Coordinates of C-alpha atoms in Angstrom, one line a residue:
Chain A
X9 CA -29.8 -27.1 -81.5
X10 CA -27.7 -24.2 -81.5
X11 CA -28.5 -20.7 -82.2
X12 CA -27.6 -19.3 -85.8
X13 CA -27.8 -15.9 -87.7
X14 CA -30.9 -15.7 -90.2
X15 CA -32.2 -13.6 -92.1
X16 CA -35.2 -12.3 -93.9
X17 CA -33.1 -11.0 -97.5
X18 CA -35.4 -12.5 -99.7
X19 CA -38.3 -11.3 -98.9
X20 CA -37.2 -8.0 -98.3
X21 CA -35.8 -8.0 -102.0
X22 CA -39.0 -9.4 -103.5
X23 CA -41.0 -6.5 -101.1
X24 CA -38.4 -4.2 -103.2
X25 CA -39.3 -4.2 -106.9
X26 CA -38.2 -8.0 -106.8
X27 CA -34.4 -6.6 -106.3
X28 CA -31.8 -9.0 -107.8
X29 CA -28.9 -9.8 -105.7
X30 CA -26.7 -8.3 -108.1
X31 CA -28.1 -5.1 -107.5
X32 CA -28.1 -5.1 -103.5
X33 CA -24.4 -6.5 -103.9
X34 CA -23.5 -2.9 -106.1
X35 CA -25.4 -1.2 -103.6
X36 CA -23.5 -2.4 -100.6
X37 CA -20.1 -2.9 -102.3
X38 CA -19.7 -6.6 -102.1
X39 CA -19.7 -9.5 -104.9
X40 CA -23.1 -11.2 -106.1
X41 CA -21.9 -14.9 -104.7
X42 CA -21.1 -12.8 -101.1
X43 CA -24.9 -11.7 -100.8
X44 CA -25.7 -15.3 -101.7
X45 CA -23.4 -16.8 -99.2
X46 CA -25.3 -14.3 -96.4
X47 CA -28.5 -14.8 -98.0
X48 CA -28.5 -18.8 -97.9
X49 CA -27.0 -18.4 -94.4
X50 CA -23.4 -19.5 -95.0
X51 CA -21.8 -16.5 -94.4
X52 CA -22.0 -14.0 -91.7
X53 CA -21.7 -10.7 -92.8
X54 CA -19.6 -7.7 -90.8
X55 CA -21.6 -5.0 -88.7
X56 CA -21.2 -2.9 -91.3
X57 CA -22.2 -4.6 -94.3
X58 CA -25.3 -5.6 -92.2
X59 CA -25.9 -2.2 -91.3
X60 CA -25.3 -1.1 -95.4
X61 CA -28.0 -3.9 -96.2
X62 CA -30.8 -2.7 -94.0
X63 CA -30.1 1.2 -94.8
X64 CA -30.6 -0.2 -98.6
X65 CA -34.1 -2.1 -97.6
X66 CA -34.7 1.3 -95.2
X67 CA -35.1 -1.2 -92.2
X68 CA -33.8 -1.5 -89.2
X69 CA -31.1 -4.1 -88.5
X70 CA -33.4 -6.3 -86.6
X71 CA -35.8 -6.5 -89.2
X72 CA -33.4 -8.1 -91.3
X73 CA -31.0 -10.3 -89.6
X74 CA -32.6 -12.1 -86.6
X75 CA -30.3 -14.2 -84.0
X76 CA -31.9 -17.4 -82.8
X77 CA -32.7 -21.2 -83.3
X78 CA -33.0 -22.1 -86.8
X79 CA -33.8 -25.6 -89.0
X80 CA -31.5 -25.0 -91.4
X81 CA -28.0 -26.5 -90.9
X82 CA -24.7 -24.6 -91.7
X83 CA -23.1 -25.9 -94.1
Chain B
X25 CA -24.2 -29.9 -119.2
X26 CA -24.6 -29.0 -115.8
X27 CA -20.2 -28.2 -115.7
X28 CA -21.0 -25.4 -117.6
X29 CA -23.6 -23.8 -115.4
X30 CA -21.2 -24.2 -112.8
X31 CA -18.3 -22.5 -114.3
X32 CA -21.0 -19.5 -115.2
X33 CA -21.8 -19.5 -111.7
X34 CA -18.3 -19.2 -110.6
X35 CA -17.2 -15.6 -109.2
X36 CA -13.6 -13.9 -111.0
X37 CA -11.9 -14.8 -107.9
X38 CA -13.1 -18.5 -108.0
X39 CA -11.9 -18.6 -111.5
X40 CA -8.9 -17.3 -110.4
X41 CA -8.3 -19.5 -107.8
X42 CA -8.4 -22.4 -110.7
X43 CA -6.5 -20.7 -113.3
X44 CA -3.5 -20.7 -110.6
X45 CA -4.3 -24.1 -109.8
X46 CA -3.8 -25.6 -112.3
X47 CA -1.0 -23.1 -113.9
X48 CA 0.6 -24.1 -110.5
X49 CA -0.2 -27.9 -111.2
X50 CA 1.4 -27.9 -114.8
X51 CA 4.4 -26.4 -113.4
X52 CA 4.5 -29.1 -110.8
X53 CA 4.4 -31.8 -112.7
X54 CA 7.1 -30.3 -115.0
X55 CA 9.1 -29.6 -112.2
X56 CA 8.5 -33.1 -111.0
X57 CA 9.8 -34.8 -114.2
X58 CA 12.6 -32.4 -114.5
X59 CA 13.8 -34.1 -110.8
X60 CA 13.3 -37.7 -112.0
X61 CA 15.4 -36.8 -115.3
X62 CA 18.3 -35.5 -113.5
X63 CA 17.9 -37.5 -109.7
X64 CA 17.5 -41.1 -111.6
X65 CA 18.7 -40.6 -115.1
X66 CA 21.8 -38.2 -115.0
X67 CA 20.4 -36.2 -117.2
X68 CA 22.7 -32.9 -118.4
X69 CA 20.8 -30.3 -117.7
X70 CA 20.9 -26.4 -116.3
X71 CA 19.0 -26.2 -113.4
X72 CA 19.0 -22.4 -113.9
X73 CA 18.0 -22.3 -117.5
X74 CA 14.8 -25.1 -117.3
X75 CA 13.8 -23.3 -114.0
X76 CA 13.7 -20.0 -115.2
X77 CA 12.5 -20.8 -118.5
X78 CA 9.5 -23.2 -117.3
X79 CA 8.7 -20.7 -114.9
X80 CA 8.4 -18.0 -117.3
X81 CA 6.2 -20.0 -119.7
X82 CA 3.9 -21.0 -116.7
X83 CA 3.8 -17.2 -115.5
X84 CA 2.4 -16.2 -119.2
X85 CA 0.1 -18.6 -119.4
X86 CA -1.5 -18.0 -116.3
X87 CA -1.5 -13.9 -117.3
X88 CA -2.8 -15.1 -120.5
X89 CA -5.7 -17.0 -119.0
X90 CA -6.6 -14.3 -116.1
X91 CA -7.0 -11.6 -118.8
X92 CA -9.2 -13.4 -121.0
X93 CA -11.7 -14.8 -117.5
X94 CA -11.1 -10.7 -116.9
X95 CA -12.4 -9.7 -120.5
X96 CA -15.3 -11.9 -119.8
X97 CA -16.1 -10.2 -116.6
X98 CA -14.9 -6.9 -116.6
X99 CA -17.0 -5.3 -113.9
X100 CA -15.9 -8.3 -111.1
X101 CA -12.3 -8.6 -112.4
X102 CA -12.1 -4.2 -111.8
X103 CA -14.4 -4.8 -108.4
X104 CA -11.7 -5.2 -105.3
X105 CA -12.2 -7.9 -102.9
X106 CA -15.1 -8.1 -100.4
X107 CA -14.9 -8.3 -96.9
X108 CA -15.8 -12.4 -97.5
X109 CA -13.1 -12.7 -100.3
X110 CA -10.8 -11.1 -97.4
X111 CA -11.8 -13.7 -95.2
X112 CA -11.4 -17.0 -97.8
X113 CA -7.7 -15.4 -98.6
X114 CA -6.9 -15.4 -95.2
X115 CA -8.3 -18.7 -94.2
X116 CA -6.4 -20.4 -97.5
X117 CA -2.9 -18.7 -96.4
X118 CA -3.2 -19.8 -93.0
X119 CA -3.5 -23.8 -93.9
X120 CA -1.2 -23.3 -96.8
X121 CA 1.4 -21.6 -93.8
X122 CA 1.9 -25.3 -91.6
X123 CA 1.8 -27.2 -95.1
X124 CA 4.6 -24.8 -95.6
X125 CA 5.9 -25.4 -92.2
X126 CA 5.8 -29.3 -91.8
X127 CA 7.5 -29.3 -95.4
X128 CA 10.6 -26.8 -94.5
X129 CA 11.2 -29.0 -91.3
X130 CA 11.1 -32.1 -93.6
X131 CA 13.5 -30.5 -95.4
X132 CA 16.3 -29.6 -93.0
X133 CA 15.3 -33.5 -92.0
X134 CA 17.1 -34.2 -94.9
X135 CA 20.6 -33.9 -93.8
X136 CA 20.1 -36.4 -91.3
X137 CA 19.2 -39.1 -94.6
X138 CA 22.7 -40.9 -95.5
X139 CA 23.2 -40.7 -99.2
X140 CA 21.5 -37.2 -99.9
X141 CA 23.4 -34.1 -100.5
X142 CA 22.1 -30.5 -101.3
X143 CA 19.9 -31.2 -104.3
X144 CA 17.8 -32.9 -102.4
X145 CA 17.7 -30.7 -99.8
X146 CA 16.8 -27.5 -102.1
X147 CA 14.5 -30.3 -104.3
X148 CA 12.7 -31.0 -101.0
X149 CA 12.0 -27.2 -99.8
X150 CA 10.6 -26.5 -103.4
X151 CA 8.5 -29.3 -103.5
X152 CA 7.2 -27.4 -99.9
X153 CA 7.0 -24.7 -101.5
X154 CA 4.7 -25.9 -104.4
X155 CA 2.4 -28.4 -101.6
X156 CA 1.8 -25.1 -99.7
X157 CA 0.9 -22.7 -102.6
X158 CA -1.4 -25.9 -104.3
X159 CA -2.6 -26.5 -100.7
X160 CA -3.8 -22.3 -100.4
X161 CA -5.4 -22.7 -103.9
X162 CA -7.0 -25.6 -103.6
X163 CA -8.5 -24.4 -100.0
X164 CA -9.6 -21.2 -102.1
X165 CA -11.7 -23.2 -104.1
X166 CA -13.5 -25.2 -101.8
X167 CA -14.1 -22.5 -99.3
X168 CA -15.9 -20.3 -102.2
X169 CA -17.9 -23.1 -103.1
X170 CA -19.1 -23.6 -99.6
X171 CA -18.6 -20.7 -97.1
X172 CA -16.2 -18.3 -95.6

């Protein structure tokens, strides 16, 4: 099984006043479907829009995004 | 029921992506029929004119059709692209480019065909032409439904 990006963006938006993806994508600069596409793990996002989202969540980056095996298939 | 969901769901540039689709799909089909017409029946016709003026009508329509998805969605249609939009743009251009390819050397193959003069020669690199720009379109699409 090969090694894939995930992340933890749900939760982290629910642990922040339930935070609509809307409102992280205004935040950041990017489109609604774009956060979903990272979100659901079809999409990896640039260094720097990874860096935006975990300055928005005041994280740090590893905290969101992890690098490792995951269940979930790419679609 | 379910359609319409989906075309709620669908981002301005998605929506976009189909407008030109099928603005570009009308106008290939019209384009199409115009060949038949004057390849198999001799019809008298200027090129020029029908070209110009089908082209025209198909440009409007898809204006027509981008400002009203844009009045539905102002704040996407005035957002610029995202670094992911970037991406499905460039993926789409770069498929469409050796559709584009394989149909220009198909073309100049053309000269080698007894019987065929320049009409079908010019015929032939349009119809390129419209493969690669339905072929960028149509990868468009499916890349924003599934992922960049």
């Amino acid at each position: 099984m090969g090694k894939t990006l995930q992340n933890n963006m749900r939760r982290l938006r629910f642990d922040h006043n339930e935070m609509t993806q809307q409102e992280l994508a205004d935040r950041i600069g990017v489109t609604r479907q774009t956060v979903n596409a990272i979100e659901l793990g079809k999409y990896s996002p640039s260094l720097e829009v990874a860096f935006q989202i975990a300055d928005v969540f005041g994280v740090p980056l590893d905290e969101v995004f992890q690098y490792g095996n995951s269940t979930r298939s790419r679609t | 029921m379910s359609s319409i969901f989906y075309i709620y769901s669908m981002s301005f540039r998605e929506k976009s992506a189909w407008i030109s689709f099928y603005c570009l799909g009308l106008f290939t089909i019209l384009w199409l029929t115009h060949v038949a017409r004057v390849e198999f029946f001799r019809a008298p016709d200027n090129p020029m004119l029908w070209f110009l003026g089908t082209l025209l009508a198909v440009t409007a329509l898809e204006i027509g059709l981008h400002v009203w998805v844009a009045i539905q969605s102002p704040r996407e249609a005035r957002t610029p692209k995202d670094e992911r939009e970037r991406l499905i743009d460039m993926k789409a251009s770069r498929v469409a480019f050796y559709v584009l390819l394989v149909g220009a050397f198909a073309s100049i193959g053309t000269i080698h065909i007894p019987g065929t003069n320049r009409f079908t020669m010019v015929q032939c690199l349009m119809g390129s032409i419209l493969t690669a720009l339905l072929t960028r379109f149509a990868t468009q699409i499916v890349l924003h439904r599934r992922d960049a």
